Tab-separated table of C-alpha atoms in Angstrom:
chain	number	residue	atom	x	y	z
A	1	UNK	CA	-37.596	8.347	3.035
A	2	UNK	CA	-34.925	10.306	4.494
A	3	UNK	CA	-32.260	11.727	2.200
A	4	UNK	CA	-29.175	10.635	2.455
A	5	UNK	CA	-26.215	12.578	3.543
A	6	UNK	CA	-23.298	11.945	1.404
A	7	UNK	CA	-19.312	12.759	2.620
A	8	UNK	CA	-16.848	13.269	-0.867
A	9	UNK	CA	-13.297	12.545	0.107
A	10	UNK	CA	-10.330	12.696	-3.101
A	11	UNK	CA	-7.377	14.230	-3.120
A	12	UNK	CA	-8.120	15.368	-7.189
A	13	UNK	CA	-10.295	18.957	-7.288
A	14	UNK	CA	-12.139	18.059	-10.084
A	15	UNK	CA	-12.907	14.547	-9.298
A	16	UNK	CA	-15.063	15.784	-6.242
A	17	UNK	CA	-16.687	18.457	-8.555
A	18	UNK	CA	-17.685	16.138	-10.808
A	19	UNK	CA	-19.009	13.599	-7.945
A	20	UNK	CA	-20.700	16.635	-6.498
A	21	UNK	CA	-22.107	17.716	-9.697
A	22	UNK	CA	-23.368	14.312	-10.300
A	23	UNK	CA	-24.705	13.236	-6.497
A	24	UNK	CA	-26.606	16.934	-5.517
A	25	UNK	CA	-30.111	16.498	-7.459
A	26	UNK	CA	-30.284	12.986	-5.549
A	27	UNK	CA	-28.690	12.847	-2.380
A	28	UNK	CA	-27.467	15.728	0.410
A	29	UNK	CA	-24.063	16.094	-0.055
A	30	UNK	CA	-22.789	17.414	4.123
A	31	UNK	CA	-19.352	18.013	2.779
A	32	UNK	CA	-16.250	17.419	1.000
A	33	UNK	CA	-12.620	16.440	1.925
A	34	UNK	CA	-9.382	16.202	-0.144
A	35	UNK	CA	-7.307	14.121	2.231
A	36	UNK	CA	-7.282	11.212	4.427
A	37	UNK	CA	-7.379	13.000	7.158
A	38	UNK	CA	-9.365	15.576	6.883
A	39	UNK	CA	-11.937	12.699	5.881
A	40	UNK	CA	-11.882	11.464	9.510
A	41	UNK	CA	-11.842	15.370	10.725
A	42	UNK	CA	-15.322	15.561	8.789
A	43	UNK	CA	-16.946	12.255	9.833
A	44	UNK	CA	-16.408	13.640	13.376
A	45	UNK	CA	-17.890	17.071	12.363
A	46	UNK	CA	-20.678	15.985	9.570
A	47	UNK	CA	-21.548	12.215	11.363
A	48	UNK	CA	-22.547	11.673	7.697
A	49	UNK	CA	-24.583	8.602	6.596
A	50	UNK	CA	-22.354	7.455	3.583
A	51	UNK	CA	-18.521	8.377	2.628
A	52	UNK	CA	-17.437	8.003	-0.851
A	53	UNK	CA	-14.288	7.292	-0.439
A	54	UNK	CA	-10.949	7.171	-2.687
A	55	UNK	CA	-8.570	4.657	-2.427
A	56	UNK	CA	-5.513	5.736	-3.399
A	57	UNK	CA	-5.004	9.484	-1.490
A	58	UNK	CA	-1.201	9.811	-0.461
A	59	UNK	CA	0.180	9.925	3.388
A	60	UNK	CA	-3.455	8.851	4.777
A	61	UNK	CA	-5.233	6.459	1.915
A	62	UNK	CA	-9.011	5.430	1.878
A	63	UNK	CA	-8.236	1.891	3.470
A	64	UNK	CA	-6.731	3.356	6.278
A	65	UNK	CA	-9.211	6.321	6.819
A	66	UNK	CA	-12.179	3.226	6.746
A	67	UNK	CA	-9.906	1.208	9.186
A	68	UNK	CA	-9.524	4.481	11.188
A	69	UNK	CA	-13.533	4.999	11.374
A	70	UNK	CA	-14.366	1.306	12.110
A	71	UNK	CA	-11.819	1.844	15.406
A	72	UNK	CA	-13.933	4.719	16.305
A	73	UNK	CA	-17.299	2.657	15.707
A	74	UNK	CA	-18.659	5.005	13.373
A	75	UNK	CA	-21.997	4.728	12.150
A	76	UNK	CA	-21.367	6.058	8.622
A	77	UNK	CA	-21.270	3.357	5.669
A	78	UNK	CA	-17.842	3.278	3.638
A	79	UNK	CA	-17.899	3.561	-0.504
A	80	UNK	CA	-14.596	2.837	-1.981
A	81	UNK	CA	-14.000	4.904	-5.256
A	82	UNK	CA	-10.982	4.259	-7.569
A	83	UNK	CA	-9.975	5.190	-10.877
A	84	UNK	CA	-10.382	1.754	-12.272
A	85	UNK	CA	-14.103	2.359	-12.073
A	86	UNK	CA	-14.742	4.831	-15.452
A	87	UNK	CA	-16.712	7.755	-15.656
A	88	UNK	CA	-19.037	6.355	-18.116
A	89	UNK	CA	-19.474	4.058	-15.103
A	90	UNK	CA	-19.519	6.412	-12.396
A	91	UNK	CA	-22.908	8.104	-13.930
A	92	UNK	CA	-24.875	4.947	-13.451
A	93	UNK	CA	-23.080	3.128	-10.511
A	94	UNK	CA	-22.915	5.659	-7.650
A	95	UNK	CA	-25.620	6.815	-7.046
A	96	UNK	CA	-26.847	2.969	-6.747
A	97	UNK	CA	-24.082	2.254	-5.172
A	98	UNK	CA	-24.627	4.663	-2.340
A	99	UNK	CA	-28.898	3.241	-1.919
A	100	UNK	CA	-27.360	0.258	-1.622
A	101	UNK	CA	-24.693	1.020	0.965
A	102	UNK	CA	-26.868	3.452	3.131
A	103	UNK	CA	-28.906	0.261	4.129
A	104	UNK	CA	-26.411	-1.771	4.839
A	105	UNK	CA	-25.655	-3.990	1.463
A	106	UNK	CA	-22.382	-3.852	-0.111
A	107	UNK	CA	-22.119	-3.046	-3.731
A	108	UNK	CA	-19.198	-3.780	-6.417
A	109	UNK	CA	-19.797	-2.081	-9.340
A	110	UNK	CA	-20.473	-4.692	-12.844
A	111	UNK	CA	-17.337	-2.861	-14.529
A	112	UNK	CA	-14.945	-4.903	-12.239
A	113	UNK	CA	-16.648	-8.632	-12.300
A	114	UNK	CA	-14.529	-9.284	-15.378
């Protein structure tokens, strides 16, 4: 199976460290972004196959980068990320999450079904 090619986009530093730190051993991560619109600047560039995406970025947030890229008819699958997803969370969600989405499938991560 081909590996995956994985886009970070958040507008906190260590947030995408820690997202990089946790994704590399599994999945190729093509790039990182820490705005909304450098996000769509790098889908253009990378034409990667999954962007993990935060929600809440300020002047250009995640909805309207993924409403951006669906215009454009982009081929790269969407992940939402927000902070009400916890890091003990994060560790065994994402990478999941990002299987799943690659293929097509959405995913919504246990933590929030409450």
């Amino acid at each position: 199976m081909a590996t995956i090619r994985v886009l970070l986009v958040d507008d906190n530093g260590e947030m995408l460290t820690d997202l990089r730190d946790e994704l590399s051993a599994e999945f190729e991560i093509a790039g990182t972004a820490d705005s909304g619109e450098e996000a769509i600047r790098e889908v253009l560039r990378l034409d990667p196959d999954v962007i993990v995406l935060d929600i809440t970025m300020p002047v250009m947030n995640g909805l309207q980068v993924a409403s951006s890229l669906r215009d454009m008819h982009r081929r790269t699958k969407i992940l939402f990320l927000t902070i009400h997803v916890t890091k003990r969370r994060l560790a065994s969600d994402l990478a999941l999450a990002i299987r799943e989405v690659s293929v097509g499938r959405n995913f919504l991560s246990p933590s929030l079904h409450k």
